[in-house]
Short mmCIF file of C-alpha atoms and ligand atoms in Angstrom, two decimals:
data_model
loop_
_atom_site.label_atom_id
_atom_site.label_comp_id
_atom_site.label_asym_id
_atom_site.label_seq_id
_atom_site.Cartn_x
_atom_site.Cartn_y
_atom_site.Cartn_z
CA UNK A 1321 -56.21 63.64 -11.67
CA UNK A 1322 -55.51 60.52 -9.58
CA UNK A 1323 -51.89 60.58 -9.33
CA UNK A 1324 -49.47 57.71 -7.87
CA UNK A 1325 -46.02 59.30 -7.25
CA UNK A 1326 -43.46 56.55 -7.29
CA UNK A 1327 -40.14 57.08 -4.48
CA UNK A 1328 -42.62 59.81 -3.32
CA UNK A 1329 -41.25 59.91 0.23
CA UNK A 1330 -37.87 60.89 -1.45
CA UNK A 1331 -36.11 64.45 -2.37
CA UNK A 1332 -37.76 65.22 -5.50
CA UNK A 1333 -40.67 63.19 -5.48
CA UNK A 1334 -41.76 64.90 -1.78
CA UNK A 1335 -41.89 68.37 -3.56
CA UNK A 1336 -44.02 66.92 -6.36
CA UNK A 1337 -46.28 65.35 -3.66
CA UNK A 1338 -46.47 69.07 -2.47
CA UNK A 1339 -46.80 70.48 -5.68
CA UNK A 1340 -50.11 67.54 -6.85
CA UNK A 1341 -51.61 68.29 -3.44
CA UNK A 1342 -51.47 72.28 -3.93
CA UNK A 1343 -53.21 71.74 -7.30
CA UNK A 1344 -56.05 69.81 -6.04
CA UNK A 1345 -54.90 66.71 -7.28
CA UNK A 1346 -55.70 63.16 -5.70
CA UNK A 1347 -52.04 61.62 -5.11
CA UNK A 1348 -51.23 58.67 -3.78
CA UNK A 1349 -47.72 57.54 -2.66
CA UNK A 1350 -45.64 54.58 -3.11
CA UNK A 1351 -42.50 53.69 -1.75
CA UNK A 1352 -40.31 51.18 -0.24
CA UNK A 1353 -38.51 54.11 2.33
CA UNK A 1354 -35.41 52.20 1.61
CA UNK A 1355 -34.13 55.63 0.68
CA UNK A 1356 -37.18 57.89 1.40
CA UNK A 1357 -38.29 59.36 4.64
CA UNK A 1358 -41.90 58.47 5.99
CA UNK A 1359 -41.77 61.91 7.39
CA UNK A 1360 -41.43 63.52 4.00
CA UNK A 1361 -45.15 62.02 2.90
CA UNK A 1362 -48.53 63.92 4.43
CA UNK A 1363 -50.02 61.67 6.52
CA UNK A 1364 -52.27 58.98 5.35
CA UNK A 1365 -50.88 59.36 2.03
CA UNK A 1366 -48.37 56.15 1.82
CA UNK A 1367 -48.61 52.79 0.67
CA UNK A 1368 -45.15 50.66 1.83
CA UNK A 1369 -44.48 48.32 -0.47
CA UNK A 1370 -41.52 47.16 -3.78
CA UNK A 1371 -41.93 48.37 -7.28
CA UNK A 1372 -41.37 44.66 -8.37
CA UNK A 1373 -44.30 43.54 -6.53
CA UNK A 1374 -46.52 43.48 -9.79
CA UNK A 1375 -49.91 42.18 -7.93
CA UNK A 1376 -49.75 44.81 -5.23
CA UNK A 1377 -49.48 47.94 -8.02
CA UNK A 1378 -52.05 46.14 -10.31
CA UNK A 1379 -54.46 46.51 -6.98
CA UNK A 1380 -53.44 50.07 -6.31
CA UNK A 1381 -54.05 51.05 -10.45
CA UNK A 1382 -57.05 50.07 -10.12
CA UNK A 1383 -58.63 50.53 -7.11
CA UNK A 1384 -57.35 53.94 -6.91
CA UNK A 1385 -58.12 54.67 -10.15
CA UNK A 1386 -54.89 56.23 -11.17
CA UNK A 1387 -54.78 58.59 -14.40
CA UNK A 1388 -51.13 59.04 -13.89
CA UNK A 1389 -47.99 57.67 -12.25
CA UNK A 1390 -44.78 59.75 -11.58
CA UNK A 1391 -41.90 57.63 -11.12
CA UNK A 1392 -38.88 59.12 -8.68
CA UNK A 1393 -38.23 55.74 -6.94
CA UNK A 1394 -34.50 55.49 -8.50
CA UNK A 1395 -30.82 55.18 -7.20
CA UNK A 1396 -28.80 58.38 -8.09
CA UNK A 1397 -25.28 58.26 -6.72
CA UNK A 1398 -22.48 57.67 -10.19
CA UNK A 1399 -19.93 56.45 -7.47
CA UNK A 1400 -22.11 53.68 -6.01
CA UNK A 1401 -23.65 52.85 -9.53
CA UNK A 1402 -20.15 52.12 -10.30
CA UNK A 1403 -19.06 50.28 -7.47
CA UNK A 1404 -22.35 48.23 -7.86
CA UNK A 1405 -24.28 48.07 -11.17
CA UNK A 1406 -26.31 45.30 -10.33
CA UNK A 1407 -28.47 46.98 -7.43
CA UNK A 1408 -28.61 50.29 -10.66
CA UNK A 1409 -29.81 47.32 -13.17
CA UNK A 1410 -32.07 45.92 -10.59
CA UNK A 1411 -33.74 48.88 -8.80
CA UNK A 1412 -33.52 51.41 -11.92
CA UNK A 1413 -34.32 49.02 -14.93
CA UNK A 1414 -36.10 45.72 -13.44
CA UNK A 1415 -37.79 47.58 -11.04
CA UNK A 1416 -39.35 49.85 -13.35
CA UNK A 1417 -40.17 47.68 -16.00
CA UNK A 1418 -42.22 45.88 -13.60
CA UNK A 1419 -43.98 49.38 -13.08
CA UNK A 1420 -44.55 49.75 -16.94
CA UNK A 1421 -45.80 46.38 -17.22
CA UNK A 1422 -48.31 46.60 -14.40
CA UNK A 1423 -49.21 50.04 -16.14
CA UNK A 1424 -50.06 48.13 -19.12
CA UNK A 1425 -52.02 45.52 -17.44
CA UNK A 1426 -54.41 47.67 -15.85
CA UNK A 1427 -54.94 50.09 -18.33
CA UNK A 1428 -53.06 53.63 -17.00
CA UNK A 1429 -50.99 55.13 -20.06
CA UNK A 1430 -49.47 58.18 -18.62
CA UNK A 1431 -46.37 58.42 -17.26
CA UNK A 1432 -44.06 60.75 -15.86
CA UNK A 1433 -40.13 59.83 -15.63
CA UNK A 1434 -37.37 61.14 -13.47
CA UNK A 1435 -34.35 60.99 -16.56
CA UNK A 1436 -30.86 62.97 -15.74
CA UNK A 1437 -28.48 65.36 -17.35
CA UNK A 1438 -26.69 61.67 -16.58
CA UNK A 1439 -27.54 60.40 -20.12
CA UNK A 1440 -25.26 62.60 -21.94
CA UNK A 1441 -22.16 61.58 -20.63
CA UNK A 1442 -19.54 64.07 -21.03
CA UNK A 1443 -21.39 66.24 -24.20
CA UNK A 1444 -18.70 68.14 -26.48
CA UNK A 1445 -21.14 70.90 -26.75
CA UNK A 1446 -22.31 73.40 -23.70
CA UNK A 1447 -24.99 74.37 -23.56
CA UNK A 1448 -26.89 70.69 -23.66
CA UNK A 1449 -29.46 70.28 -26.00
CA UNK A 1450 -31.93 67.52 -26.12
CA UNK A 1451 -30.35 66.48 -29.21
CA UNK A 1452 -27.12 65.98 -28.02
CA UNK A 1453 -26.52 62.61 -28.46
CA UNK A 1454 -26.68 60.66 -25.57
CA UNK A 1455 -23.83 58.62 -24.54
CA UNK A 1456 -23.74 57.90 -21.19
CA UNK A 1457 -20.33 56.94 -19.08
CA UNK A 1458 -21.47 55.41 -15.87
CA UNK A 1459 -24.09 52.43 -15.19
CA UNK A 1460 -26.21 54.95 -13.58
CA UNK A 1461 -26.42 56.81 -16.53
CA UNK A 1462 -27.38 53.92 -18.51
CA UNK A 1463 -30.37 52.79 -16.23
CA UNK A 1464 -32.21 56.16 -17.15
CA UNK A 1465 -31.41 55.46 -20.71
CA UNK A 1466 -32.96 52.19 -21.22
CA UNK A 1467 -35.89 53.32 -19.57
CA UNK A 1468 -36.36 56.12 -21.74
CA UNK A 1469 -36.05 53.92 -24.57
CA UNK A 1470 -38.42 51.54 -23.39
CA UNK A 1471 -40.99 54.08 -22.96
CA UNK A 1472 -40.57 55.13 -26.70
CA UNK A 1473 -41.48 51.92 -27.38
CA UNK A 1474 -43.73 51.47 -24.90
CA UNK A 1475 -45.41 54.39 -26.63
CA UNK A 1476 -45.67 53.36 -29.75
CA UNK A 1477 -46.42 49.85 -29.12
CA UNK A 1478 -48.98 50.18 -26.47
CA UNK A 1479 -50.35 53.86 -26.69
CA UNK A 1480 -47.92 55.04 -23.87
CA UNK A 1481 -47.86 58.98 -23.30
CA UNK A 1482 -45.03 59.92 -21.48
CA UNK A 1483 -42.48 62.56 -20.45
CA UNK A 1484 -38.94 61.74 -19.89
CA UNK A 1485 -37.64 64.68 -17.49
CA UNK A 1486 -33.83 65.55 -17.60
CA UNK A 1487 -32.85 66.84 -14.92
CA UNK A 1488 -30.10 68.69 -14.09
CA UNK A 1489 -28.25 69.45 -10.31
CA UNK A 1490 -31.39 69.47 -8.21
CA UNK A 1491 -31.39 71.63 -5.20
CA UNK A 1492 -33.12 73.71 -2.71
CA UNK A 1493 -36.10 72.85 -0.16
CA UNK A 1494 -39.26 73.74 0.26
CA UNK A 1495 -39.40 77.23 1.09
CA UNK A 1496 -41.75 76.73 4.15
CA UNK A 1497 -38.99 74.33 5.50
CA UNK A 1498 -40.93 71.39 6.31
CA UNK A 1499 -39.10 68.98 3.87
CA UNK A 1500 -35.92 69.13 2.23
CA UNK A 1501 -32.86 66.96 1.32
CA UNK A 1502 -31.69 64.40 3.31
CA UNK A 1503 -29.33 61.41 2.23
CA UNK A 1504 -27.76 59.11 4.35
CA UNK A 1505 -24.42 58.96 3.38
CA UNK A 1506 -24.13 62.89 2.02
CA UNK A 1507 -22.76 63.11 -0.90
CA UNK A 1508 -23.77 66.15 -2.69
CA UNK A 1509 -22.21 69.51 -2.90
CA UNK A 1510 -24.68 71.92 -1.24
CA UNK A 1511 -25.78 70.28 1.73
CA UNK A 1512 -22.09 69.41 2.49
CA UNK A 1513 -21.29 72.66 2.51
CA UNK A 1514 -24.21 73.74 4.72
CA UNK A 1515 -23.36 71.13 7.25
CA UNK A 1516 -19.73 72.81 7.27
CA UNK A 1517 -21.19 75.84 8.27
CA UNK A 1518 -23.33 73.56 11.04
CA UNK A 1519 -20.26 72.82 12.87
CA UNK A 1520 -20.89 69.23 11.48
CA UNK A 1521 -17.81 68.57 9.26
CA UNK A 1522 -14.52 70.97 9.48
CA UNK A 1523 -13.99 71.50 5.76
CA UNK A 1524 -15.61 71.09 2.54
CA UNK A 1525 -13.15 69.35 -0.21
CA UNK A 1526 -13.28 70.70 -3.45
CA UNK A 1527 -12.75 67.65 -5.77
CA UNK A 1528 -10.71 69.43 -8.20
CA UNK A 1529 -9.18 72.83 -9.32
CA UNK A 1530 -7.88 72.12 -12.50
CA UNK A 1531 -10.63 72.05 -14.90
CA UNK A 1532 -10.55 74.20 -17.89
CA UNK A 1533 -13.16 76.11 -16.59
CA UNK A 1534 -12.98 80.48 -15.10
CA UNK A 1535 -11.83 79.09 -12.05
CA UNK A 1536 -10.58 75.42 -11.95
CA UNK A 1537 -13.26 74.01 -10.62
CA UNK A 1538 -16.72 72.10 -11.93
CA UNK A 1539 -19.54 74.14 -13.33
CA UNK A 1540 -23.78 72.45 -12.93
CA UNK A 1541 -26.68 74.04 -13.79
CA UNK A 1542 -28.09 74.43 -10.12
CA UNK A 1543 -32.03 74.26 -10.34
CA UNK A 1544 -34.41 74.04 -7.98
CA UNK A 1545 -36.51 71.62 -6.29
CA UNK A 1546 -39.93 73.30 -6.34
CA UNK A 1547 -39.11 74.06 -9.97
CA UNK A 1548 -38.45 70.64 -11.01
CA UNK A 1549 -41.80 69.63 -9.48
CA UNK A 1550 -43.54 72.39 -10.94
CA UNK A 1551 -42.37 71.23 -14.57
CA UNK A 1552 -44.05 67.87 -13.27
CA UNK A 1553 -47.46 68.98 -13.04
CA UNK A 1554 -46.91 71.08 -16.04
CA UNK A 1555 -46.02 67.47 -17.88
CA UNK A 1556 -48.78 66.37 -16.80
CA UNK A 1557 -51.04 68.31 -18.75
CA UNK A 1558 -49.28 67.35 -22.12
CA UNK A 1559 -49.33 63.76 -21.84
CA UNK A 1560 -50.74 61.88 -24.85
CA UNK A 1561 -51.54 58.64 -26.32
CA UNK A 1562 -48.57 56.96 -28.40
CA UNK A 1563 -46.25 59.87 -27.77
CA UNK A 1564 -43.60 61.31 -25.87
CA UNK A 1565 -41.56 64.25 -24.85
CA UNK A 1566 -38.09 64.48 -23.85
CA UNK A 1567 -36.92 67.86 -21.49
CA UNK A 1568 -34.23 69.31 -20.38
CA UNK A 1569 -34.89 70.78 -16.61
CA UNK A 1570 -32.05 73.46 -16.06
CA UNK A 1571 -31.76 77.12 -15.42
CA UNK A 1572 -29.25 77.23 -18.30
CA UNK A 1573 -26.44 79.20 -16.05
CA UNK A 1574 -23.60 77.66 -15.04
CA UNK A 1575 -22.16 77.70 -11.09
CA UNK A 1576 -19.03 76.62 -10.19
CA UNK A 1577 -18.43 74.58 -6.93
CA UNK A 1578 -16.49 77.76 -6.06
CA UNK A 1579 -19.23 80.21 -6.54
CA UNK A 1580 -21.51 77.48 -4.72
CA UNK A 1581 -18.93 77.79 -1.51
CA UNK A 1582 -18.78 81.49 -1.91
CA UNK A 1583 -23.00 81.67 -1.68
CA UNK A 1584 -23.29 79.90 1.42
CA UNK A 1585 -20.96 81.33 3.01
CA UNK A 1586 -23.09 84.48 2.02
CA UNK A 1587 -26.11 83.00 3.11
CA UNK A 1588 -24.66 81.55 6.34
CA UNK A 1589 -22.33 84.42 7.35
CA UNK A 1590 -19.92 80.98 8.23
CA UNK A 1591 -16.32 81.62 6.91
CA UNK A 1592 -16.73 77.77 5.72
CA UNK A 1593 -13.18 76.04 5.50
CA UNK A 1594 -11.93 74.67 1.94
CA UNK A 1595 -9.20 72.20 1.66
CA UNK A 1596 -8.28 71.07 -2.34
CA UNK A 1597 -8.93 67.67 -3.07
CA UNK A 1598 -8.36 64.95 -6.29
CA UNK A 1599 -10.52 65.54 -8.91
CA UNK A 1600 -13.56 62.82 -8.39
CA UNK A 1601 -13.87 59.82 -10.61
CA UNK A 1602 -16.56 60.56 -13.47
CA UNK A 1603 -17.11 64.04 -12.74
CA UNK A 1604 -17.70 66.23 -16.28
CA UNK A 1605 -15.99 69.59 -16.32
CA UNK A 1606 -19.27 71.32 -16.94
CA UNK A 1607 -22.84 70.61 -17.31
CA UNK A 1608 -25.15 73.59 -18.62
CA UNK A 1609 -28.72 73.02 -20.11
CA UNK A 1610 -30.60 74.73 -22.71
CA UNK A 1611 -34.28 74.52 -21.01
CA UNK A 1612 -35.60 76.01 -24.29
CA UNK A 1613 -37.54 73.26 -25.06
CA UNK A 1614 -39.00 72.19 -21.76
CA UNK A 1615 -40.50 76.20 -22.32
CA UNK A 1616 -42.13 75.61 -25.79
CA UNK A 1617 -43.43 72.30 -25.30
CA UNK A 1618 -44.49 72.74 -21.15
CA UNK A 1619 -44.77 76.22 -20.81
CA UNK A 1620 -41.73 75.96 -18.36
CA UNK A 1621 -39.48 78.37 -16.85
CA UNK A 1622 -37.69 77.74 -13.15
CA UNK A 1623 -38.41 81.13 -10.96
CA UNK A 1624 -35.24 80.71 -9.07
CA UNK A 1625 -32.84 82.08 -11.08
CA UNK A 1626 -30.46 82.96 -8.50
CA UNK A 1627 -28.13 80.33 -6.84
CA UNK A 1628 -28.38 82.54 -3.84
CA UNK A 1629 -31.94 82.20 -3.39
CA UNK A 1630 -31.39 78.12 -3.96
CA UNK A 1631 -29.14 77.95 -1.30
CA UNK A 1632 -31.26 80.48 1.27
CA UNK A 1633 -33.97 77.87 0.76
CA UNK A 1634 -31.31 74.88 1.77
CA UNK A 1635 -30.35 76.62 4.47
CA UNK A 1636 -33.45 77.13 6.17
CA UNK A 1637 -34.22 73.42 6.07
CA UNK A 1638 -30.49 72.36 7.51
CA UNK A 1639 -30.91 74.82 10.02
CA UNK A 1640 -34.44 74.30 11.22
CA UNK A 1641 -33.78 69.52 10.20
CA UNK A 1642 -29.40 69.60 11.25
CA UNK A 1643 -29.73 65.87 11.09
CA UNK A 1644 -32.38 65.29 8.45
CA UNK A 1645 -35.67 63.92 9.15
CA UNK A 1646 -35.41 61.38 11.97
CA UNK A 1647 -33.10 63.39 14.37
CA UNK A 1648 -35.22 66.45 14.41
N1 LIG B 2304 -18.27 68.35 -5.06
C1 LIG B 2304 -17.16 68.76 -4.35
N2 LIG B 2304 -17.06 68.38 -3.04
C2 LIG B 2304 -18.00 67.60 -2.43
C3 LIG B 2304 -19.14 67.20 -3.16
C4 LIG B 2304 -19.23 67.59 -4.49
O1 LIG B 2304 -16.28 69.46 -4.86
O2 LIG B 2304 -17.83 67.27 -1.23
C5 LIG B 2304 -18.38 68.79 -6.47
C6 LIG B 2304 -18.46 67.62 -7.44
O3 LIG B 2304 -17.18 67.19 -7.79
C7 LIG B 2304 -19.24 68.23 -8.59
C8 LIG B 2304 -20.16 69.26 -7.91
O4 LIG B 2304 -19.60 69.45 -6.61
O5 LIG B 2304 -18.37 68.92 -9.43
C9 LIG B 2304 -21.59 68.76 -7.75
O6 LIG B 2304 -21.54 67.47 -7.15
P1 LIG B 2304 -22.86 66.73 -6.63
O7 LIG B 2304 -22.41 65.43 -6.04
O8 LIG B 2304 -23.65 67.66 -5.76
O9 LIG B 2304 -23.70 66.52 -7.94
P2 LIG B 2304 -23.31 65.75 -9.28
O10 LIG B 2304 -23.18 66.80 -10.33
O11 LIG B 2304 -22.17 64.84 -9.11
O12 LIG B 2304 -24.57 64.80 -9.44
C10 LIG B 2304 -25.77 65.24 -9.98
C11 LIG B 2304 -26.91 64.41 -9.41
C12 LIG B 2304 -26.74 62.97 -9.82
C13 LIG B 2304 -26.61 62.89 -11.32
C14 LIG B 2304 -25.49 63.77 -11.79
C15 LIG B 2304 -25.43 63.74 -13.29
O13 LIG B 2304 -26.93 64.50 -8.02
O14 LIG B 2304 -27.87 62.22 -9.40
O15 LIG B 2304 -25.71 65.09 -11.37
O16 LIG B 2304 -24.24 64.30 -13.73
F1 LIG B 2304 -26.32 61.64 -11.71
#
């Protein structure tokens, strides 16, 4: 197919541009780099421009002659969606409504959609389901919602076919090590750690140790980066007029930030610091999928099952990229 991968120069939308390319499909990128790294996209490969820019993607649709868009380009962190909904409501729901609509006006129907674990809120029942209601708690949250609801309608109403994709704690790298995570500021839990055992921060903070969890502190479902684009070109294939799917993307096992400390220092051989810290602001106890769905209806399953092997893959991108992309 003719693919145009949306925020493809970021984390999870580089490792689907891997994944297309692998399987022989055409893909084209699109991004805006305000979070992404040019140096994350083959060469020759992006197109620089905004998602709101409806002209510009009308051109691409159809010149290219795109079967299929995947759309990563979204903002992910709760704390800043908090701190500032409007950029969320702008960049996550105006700027992809614009994508729909230019979609619709040049005929391309399929659609692939980065959702979140996000939209749940704080579920009463472990493991997740996909129909546990969703309730988010955070503006963040709420962006991914509204867009899944549009595309149900969008379905309906203009012969859509789309998959929403929830995923859960993505992380990992490429196991060849040429791409990998890299946010400017950090703020998530494995590469913090690795960069602890970089000599590039003294400690890692454990927000929390009183959760009513086996050992005080937050449980994720941990899964993989190649994984989560693998169930994208699975999606792919079951895309159809008028209707959608809805997937949980999890290993269904639970890690604790604890466990997560205790495998790289495994992997790294670095004793790694901790220090205890306050609980952080809209963090749920524990957040486990059931994937059993994302199996029956995509043939899914992630291979790494083992946080250990997550993090060995991490580790050989901090160690080969220390300072990300630019600095290497
Ligand atoms: N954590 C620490 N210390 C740190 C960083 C994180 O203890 O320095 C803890 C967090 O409190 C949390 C766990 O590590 O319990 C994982 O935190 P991350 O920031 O790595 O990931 P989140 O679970 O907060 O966020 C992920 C995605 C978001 C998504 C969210 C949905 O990265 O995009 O899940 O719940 F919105």
């Amino acid at each position: 197919m003719n693919v145009l991968v949306v925020g493809g120069a970021g984390y999870i939308g580089s490792h689907a541009v891997r994944a297309l390319i692998d399987s022989g499909h055409q893909v084209s990128v699109f991004d805006n780099l305000s979070r992404g790294h040019r140096e994350a996209v083959p060469a020759g490969l992006l197109i620089e421009g905004e998602l709101t820019d409806g002209e510009l993607l009308k051109r691409i649709l159809t010149e290219k002659k795109i079967d299929a868009v995947m759309h990563f380009a979204a903002f992910a962190l709760v704390n800043e969606s908090v701190n500032d909904p409007s950029l969320y409501y702008q960049n996550n729901v105006v700027a992809a409504l614009s994508l729909l609509d230019a979609m619709r006006a040049s005929g391309t129907r399929k659609f692939v959609f980065s959702s979140t674990t996000a939209t749940y809120g704080e579920p009463e029942l472990i493991p997740i389901r996909e129909t546990t209601p969703q309730s988010p708690i955070n503006p963040y949250g709420f962006t991914k919602l509204v867009i899944e609801r549009a595309l149900a309608d969008y379905a309906s109403a203009y012969g859509f076919g789309y998959a929403a994709l929830r995923y859960f704690n993505a992380a990992g790298a490429h196991p060849d090590g040429s791409i990998g995570e890299d946010h400017e500021p950090e703020s998530h839990l494995i590469p913090i750690v690795l960069q602890v055992a970089l000599g590039q921060r003294e400690a890692i903070t454990i927000f929390g140790e009183d959760y009513q969890t086996d050992d005080g502190t937050c449980v994720r479902d941990y899964v993989h980066v190649n994984d989560l684009a693998d169930a994208h070109l699975k999606a792919l294939n079951q895309l159809t007029p008028g209707q959608g799917i809805c997937v949980n993307l999890g290993t269904g096992r639970g890690t604790s930030v604890r466990e997560i400390v205790d495998a790289c220092r495994q992997v790294t051989g670095h004793p790694i610091p901790e220090v205890a810290g306050a609980r952080r602001e809209g963090d749920p106890s524990e957040l486990i999928a059931d994937a059993t769905l994302a199996k029956e209806l995509l043939g899914w399953q992630p291979r790494y099952t083992e946080v250990q092997s997550i993090v060995e893959t991490a580790w050989n991108w901090h160690q080969s990229h220390p300072h990300g992309y630019r600095k290497s």
